[in-house]
């Protein structure tokens, strides 16, 4: 029966993307994560369904897997640190609701600490592009900041690569896909903060930020979104296209048998 064919999707259609372009990369990453985590796979558009088996099939030779695993590991580590700082500063609840700590409990100190953490992440993004952008063929349109930050973070990034990838099988497609699932989930923290900052009226937490800190946070969150769009999603979608092509050919062969 047709319902038993591996190409027949059973997943629900995806929700509409957010209106603000800054949040769209996170929306796509959330949909991609669902294709990896759900046994039935998932839709990434209303017309394109990605079976879970696409990510685990053998025989697809993706390029530069060790470098991609390194990048993903470092980004996951940075986002996990940001999650911890966000909880420490704003509480464990949603930053969109502002009920975690209560109105008025966020002041200049907390605002500046969060902006500093966003700046750290921005520097990591710059270093990823500076060190791996050319080899991975990504980062077009992502303008690096003209400062010594990229150079100084380059050394830190190298040490982080060594720390997180020591003894690991960096050429493993499975490690790559597992890392992407973590990254796409961890990145939703930035979407939550973007949503809180872009909300009209402002979320209670960001409404308590001094104007200059709020403006700085807005710039850095926008830059993070641009990084995921022009760097991470660029190489992931490229790899997904290759995997889908391989999977489709396998399905054609299976149907012909």
mmCIF file of C-alpha atoms in Angstrom:
data_model
loop_
_atom_site.group_PDB
_atom_site.id
_atom_site.type_symbol
_atom_site.label_atom_id
_atom_site.label_comp_id
_atom_site.label_asym_id
_atom_site.label_seq_id
_atom_site.Cartn_x
_atom_site.Cartn_y
_atom_site.Cartn_z
ATOM 1 C CA UNK A 1 0.000 0.000 0.000
ATOM 2 C CA UNK A 2 1.079 3.589 -0.614
ATOM 3 C CA UNK A 3 1.059 4.372 3.090
ATOM 4 C CA UNK A 4 3.951 1.948 3.521
ATOM 5 C CA UNK A 5 6.216 3.676 1.033
ATOM 6 C CA UNK A 6 9.198 5.437 2.612
ATOM 7 C CA UNK A 7 8.432 8.499 0.527
ATOM 8 C CA UNK A 8 4.920 9.027 1.912
ATOM 9 C CA UNK A 9 5.095 11.780 4.590
ATOM 10 C CA UNK A 10 2.976 11.494 7.731
ATOM 11 C CA UNK A 11 4.245 14.609 9.521
ATOM 12 C CA UNK A 12 2.060 17.669 10.158
ATOM 13 C CA UNK A 13 2.602 20.660 7.905
ATOM 14 C CA UNK A 14 4.989 23.282 9.302
ATOM 15 C CA UNK A 15 3.754 26.431 11.037
ATOM 16 C CA UNK A 16 3.972 29.710 9.167
ATOM 17 C CA UNK A 17 7.379 31.394 9.461
ATOM 18 C CA UNK A 18 7.686 34.478 11.668
ATOM 19 C CA UNK A 19 7.070 37.793 9.968
ATOM 20 C CA UNK A 20 10.371 39.300 11.092
ATOM 21 C CA UNK A 21 13.285 38.192 8.899
ATOM 22 C CA UNK A 22 15.626 38.174 11.891
ATOM 23 C CA UNK A 23 13.757 35.211 13.377
ATOM 24 C CA UNK A 24 13.463 33.163 10.169
ATOM 25 C CA UNK A 25 16.832 31.359 10.453
ATOM 26 C CA UNK A 26 15.833 30.038 13.888
ATOM 27 C CA UNK A 27 12.456 28.946 12.525
ATOM 28 C CA UNK A 28 14.191 26.940 9.807
ATOM 29 C CA UNK A 29 16.640 25.426 12.296
ATOM 30 C CA UNK A 30 13.740 24.325 14.485
ATOM 31 C CA UNK A 31 12.107 22.626 11.493
ATOM 32 C CA UNK A 32 15.407 20.968 10.544
ATOM 33 C CA UNK A 33 15.816 19.669 14.104
ATOM 34 C CA UNK A 34 12.372 18.077 13.891
ATOM 35 C CA UNK A 35 13.390 16.205 10.724
ATOM 36 C CA UNK A 36 16.255 14.672 12.715
ATOM 37 C CA UNK A 37 14.392 13.937 15.951
ATOM 38 C CA UNK A 38 11.011 12.705 14.728
ATOM 39 C CA UNK A 39 10.776 9.144 13.399
ATOM 40 C CA UNK A 40 8.508 10.394 10.637
ATOM 41 C CA UNK A 41 10.864 13.226 9.719
ATOM 42 C CA UNK A 42 9.303 16.609 9.083
ATOM 43 C CA UNK A 43 8.442 19.362 6.640
ATOM 44 C CA UNK A 44 10.803 22.288 6.180
ATOM 45 C CA UNK A 45 8.386 23.924 3.747
ATOM 46 C CA UNK A 46 4.775 23.076 2.951
ATOM 47 C CA UNK A 47 5.993 21.158 -0.112
ATOM 48 C CA UNK A 48 9.298 19.660 1.057
ATOM 49 C CA UNK A 49 9.268 16.787 3.531
ATOM 50 C CA UNK A 50 12.552 15.401 4.856
ATOM 51 C CA UNK A 51 12.414 11.803 6.161
ATOM 52 C CA UNK A 52 14.541 11.108 9.227
ATOM 53 C CA UNK A 53 16.409 8.453 7.277
ATOM 54 C CA UNK A 54 17.879 11.106 5.012
ATOM 55 C CA UNK A 55 20.275 12.115 7.791
ATOM 56 C CA UNK A 56 21.412 8.594 8.717
ATOM 57 C CA UNK A 57 21.851 7.008 5.298
ATOM 58 C CA UNK A 58 25.241 5.704 4.295
ATOM 59 C CA UNK A 59 27.143 6.357 1.125
ATOM 60 C CA UNK A 60 26.766 10.143 0.932
ATOM 61 C CA UNK A 61 30.187 11.786 0.873
ATOM 62 C CA UNK A 62 29.759 15.212 2.432
ATOM 63 C CA UNK A 63 32.724 17.561 2.230
ATOM 64 C CA UNK A 64 34.806 18.956 5.106
ATOM 65 C CA UNK A 65 33.024 17.006 7.853
ATOM 66 C CA UNK A 66 35.867 17.430 10.405
ATOM 67 C CA UNK A 67 35.797 21.212 10.032
ATOM 68 C CA UNK A 68 32.009 21.336 10.271
ATOM 69 C CA UNK A 69 32.009 19.192 13.401
ATOM 70 C CA UNK A 70 34.571 21.526 14.970
ATOM 71 C CA UNK A 71 32.482 24.590 14.157
ATOM 72 C CA UNK A 72 29.282 23.009 15.447
ATOM 73 C CA UNK A 73 30.916 21.865 18.700
ATOM 74 C CA UNK A 74 32.286 25.319 19.497
ATOM 75 C CA UNK A 75 28.977 27.035 18.683
ATOM 76 C CA UNK A 76 27.087 24.570 20.887
ATOM 77 C CA UNK A 77 29.472 25.216 23.759
ATOM 78 C CA UNK A 78 29.088 28.986 23.364
ATOM 79 C CA UNK A 79 25.286 28.769 23.243
ATOM 80 C CA UNK A 80 25.158 26.514 26.295
ATOM 81 C CA UNK A 81 27.199 29.107 28.193
ATOM 82 C CA UNK A 82 24.802 31.809 26.995
ATOM 83 C CA UNK A 83 21.854 29.757 28.213
ATOM 84 C CA UNK A 84 23.425 29.549 31.652
ATOM 85 C CA UNK A 85 24.096 33.299 31.751
ATOM 86 C CA UNK A 86 20.545 34.048 30.560
ATOM 87 C CA UNK A 87 19.121 31.952 33.403
ATOM 88 C CA UNK A 88 21.424 33.600 35.948
ATOM 89 C CA UNK A 89 20.500 37.109 34.809
ATOM 90 C CA UNK A 90 16.832 36.764 33.890
ATOM 91 C CA UNK A 91 15.640 33.564 35.555
ATOM 92 C CA UNK A 92 14.603 30.216 34.136
ATOM 93 C CA UNK A 93 11.291 31.419 32.711
ATOM 94 C CA UNK A 94 10.671 32.835 29.264
ATOM 95 C CA UNK A 95 12.337 36.178 28.597
ATOM 96 C CA UNK A 96 9.314 36.994 26.449
ATOM 97 C CA UNK A 97 6.949 36.892 29.422
ATOM 98 C CA UNK A 98 9.272 38.503 31.939
ATOM 99 C CA UNK A 99 7.741 36.591 34.821
ATOM 100 C CA UNK A 100 10.881 34.703 35.794
ATOM 101 C CA UNK A 101 12.370 37.383 38.030
ATOM 102 C CA UNK A 102 9.596 39.926 38.110
ATOM 103 C CA UNK A 103 9.395 43.430 36.682
ATOM 104 C CA UNK A 104 12.117 45.755 37.922
ATOM 105 C CA UNK A 105 14.600 43.049 38.917
ATOM 106 C CA UNK A 106 16.725 43.602 35.799
ATOM 107 C CA UNK A 107 18.939 46.677 35.936
ATOM 108 C CA UNK A 108 21.974 48.165 34.207
ATOM 109 C CA UNK A 109 24.336 45.536 35.657
ATOM 110 C CA UNK A 110 22.333 42.634 34.233
ATOM 111 C CA UNK A 111 21.810 44.403 30.908
ATOM 112 C CA UNK A 112 25.523 45.112 30.444
ATOM 113 C CA UNK A 113 26.461 41.558 31.438
ATOM 114 C CA UNK A 114 24.098 40.156 28.799
ATOM 115 C CA UNK A 115 25.377 42.523 26.111
ATOM 116 C CA UNK A 116 28.944 41.454 26.956
ATOM 117 C CA UNK A 117 27.941 37.804 26.493
ATOM 118 C CA UNK A 118 26.350 38.623 23.142
ATOM 119 C CA UNK A 119 29.582 40.375 22.148
ATOM 120 C CA UNK A 120 31.560 37.243 23.034
ATOM 121 C CA UNK A 121 29.310 35.185 20.789
ATOM 122 C CA UNK A 122 29.657 37.718 17.997
ATOM 123 C CA UNK A 123 33.454 37.413 18.248
ATOM 124 C CA UNK A 124 33.191 33.628 17.993
ATOM 125 C CA UNK A 125 31.047 34.004 14.870
ATOM 126 C CA UNK A 126 33.670 36.301 13.335
ATOM 127 C CA UNK A 127 36.440 33.822 14.143
ATOM 128 C CA UNK A 128 34.505 30.938 12.597
ATOM 129 C CA UNK A 129 34.143 32.878 9.343
ATOM 130 C CA UNK A 130 37.755 34.082 9.395
ATOM 131 C CA UNK A 131 39.149 30.586 10.026
ATOM 132 C CA UNK A 132 36.709 28.362 8.130
ATOM 133 C CA UNK A 133 34.601 30.530 5.842
ATOM 134 C CA UNK A 134 36.784 30.120 2.766
ATOM 135 C CA UNK A 135 37.230 26.361 3.130
ATOM 136 C CA UNK A 136 33.530 25.763 3.760
ATOM 137 C CA UNK A 137 32.498 28.211 1.048
ATOM 138 C CA UNK A 138 30.276 30.207 3.395
ATOM 139 C CA UNK A 139 29.999 33.658 4.921
ATOM 140 C CA UNK A 140 29.357 35.667 1.768
ATOM 141 C CA UNK A 141 27.837 38.969 2.829
ATOM 142 C CA UNK A 142 28.819 38.466 6.474
ATOM 143 C CA UNK A 143 31.184 41.382 7.016
ATOM 144 C CA UNK A 144 33.841 40.798 9.642
ATOM 145 C CA UNK A 145 34.394 43.497 12.215
ATOM 146 C CA UNK A 146 37.583 45.501 11.682
ATOM 147 C CA UNK A 147 39.223 45.029 15.051
ATOM 148 C CA UNK A 148 41.718 42.869 16.867
ATOM 149 C CA UNK A 149 38.890 40.788 18.235
ATOM 150 C CA UNK A 150 38.968 38.296 15.406
ATOM 151 C CA UNK A 151 42.705 37.713 15.870
ATOM 152 C CA UNK A 152 42.487 37.304 19.625
ATOM 153 C CA UNK A 153 39.458 35.042 19.405
ATOM 154 C CA UNK A 154 41.186 32.992 16.717
ATOM 155 C CA UNK A 155 43.612 31.629 19.305
ATOM 156 C CA UNK A 156 40.850 30.973 21.813
ATOM 157 C CA UNK A 157 38.812 29.263 19.126
ATOM 158 C CA UNK A 158 41.704 26.972 18.229
ATOM 159 C CA UNK A 159 42.079 25.973 21.874
ATOM 160 C CA UNK A 160 38.337 25.325 22.097
ATOM 161 C CA UNK A 161 38.495 23.138 18.981
ATOM 162 C CA UNK A 162 41.269 21.099 20.587
ATOM 163 C CA UNK A 163 39.344 20.832 23.870
ATOM 164 C CA UNK A 164 36.014 19.740 22.431
ATOM 165 C CA UNK A 165 37.264 17.527 19.629
ATOM 166 C CA UNK A 166 40.222 15.782 21.262
ATOM 167 C CA UNK A 167 39.885 12.052 20.695
ATOM 168 C CA UNK A 168 36.579 12.369 18.823
ATOM 169 C CA UNK A 169 35.867 10.969 15.380
ATOM 170 C CA UNK A 170 35.594 14.231 13.483
ATOM 171 C CA UNK A 171 35.072 12.530 10.151
ATOM 172 C CA UNK A 172 31.894 10.836 11.327
ATOM 173 C CA UNK A 173 28.677 11.952 9.568
ATOM 174 C CA UNK A 174 26.792 10.706 12.631
ATOM 175 C CA UNK A 175 28.731 13.094 14.868
ATOM 176 C CA UNK A 176 27.958 15.900 12.433
ATOM 177 C CA UNK A 177 24.208 15.232 12.410
ATOM 178 C CA UNK A 178 24.070 14.778 16.191
ATOM 179 C CA UNK A 179 25.901 18.072 16.624
ATOM 180 C CA UNK A 180 23.542 19.859 14.251
ATOM 181 C CA UNK A 181 20.557 18.642 16.253
ATOM 182 C CA UNK A 182 22.087 20.108 19.415
ATOM 183 C CA UNK A 183 23.019 23.340 17.686
ATOM 184 C CA UNK A 184 19.578 23.922 16.196
ATOM 185 C CA UNK A 185 17.983 23.347 19.605
ATOM 186 C CA UNK A 186 20.490 25.502 21.504
ATOM 187 C CA UNK A 187 20.094 28.346 18.990
ATOM 188 C CA UNK A 188 16.437 28.759 19.948
ATOM 189 C CA UNK A 189 17.688 30.772 22.945
ATOM 190 C CA UNK A 190 18.673 33.538 20.517
ATOM 191 C CA UNK A 191 15.268 33.369 18.869
ATOM 192 C CA UNK A 192 13.595 33.748 22.255
ATOM 193 C CA UNK A 193 15.648 36.846 23.000
ATOM 194 C CA UNK A 194 15.062 38.225 19.495
ATOM 195 C CA UNK A 195 11.337 37.733 19.898
ATOM 196 C CA UNK A 196 11.409 39.488 23.286
ATOM 197 C CA UNK A 197 13.364 42.439 21.893
ATOM 198 C CA UNK A 198 11.313 42.787 18.707
ATOM 199 C CA UNK A 199 7.951 42.512 20.466
ATOM 200 C CA UNK A 200 5.573 45.465 20.400
ATOM 201 C CA UNK A 201 5.313 46.499 23.145
ATOM 202 C CA UNK A 202 8.737 45.392 24.379
ATOM 203 C CA UNK A 203 8.878 42.391 26.675
ATOM 204 C CA UNK A 204 9.094 43.413 30.360
ATOM 205 C CA UNK A 205 12.733 42.336 30.689
ATOM 206 C CA UNK A 206 14.027 44.312 27.701
ATOM 207 C CA UNK A 207 11.830 47.258 28.627
ATOM 208 C CA UNK A 208 13.934 47.621 31.782
ATOM 209 C CA UNK A 209 17.216 47.765 29.811
ATOM 210 C CA UNK A 210 18.910 51.177 29.514
ATOM 211 C CA UNK A 211 18.403 52.484 25.965
ATOM 212 C CA UNK A 212 22.048 52.070 24.940
ATOM 213 C CA UNK A 213 22.210 48.487 26.225
ATOM 214 C CA UNK A 214 18.949 47.621 24.480
ATOM 215 C CA UNK A 215 20.262 49.077 21.226
ATOM 216 C CA UNK A 216 23.530 47.136 21.551
ATOM 217 C CA UNK A 217 21.660 43.893 22.240
ATOM 218 C CA UNK A 218 19.488 44.475 19.188
ATOM 219 C CA UNK A 219 22.532 44.945 16.931
ATOM 220 C CA UNK A 220 24.268 41.827 18.251
ATOM 221 C CA UNK A 221 21.170 39.630 18.025
ATOM 222 C CA UNK A 222 20.640 40.753 14.442
ATOM 223 C CA UNK A 223 24.258 39.894 13.655
ATOM 224 C CA UNK A 224 23.846 36.440 15.196
ATOM 225 C CA UNK A 225 20.838 35.835 12.952
ATOM 226 C CA UNK A 226 22.859 36.910 9.908
ATOM 227 C CA UNK A 227 25.635 34.522 10.912
ATOM 228 C CA UNK A 228 23.329 31.525 11.094
ATOM 229 C CA UNK A 229 21.711 32.475 7.786
ATOM 230 C CA UNK A 230 24.895 33.113 5.779
ATOM 231 C CA UNK A 231 27.219 30.597 7.417
ATOM 232 C CA UNK A 232 25.623 27.655 9.256
ATOM 233 C CA UNK A 233 22.453 27.249 7.221
ATOM 234 C CA UNK A 234 24.370 27.764 3.987
ATOM 235 C CA UNK A 235 26.517 24.669 4.447
ATOM 236 C CA UNK A 236 23.716 22.672 6.101
ATOM 237 C CA UNK A 237 21.230 23.262 3.269
ATOM 238 C CA UNK A 238 23.962 22.447 0.762
ATOM 239 C CA UNK A 239 24.590 19.142 2.552
ATOM 240 C CA UNK A 240 20.860 18.435 2.863
ATOM 241 C CA UNK A 241 20.411 18.872 -0.894
ATOM 242 C CA UNK A 242 23.126 16.274 -1.474
ATOM 243 C CA UNK A 243 21.575 13.891 1.053
ATOM 244 C CA UNK A 244 18.084 14.284 -0.424
ATOM 245 C CA UNK A 245 19.411 13.535 -3.899
ATOM 246 C CA UNK A 246 21.117 10.380 -2.620
ATOM 247 C CA UNK A 247 17.972 9.314 -0.723
ATOM 248 C CA UNK A 248 15.708 9.882 -3.727
ATOM 249 C CA UNK A 249 17.917 7.677 -5.882
ATOM 250 C CA UNK A 250 17.785 4.938 -3.257
ATOM 251 C CA UNK A 251 13.980 5.182 -3.154
ATOM 252 C CA UNK A 252 13.804 4.949 -6.951
ATOM 253 C CA UNK A 253 15.930 1.811 -6.829
ATOM 254 C CA UNK A 254 13.755 0.366 -4.043
ATOM 255 C CA UNK A 255 10.565 1.007 -6.051
ATOM 256 C CA UNK A 256 12.057 -0.623 -9.131
ATOM 257 C CA UNK A 257 12.830 -3.863 -7.303
#
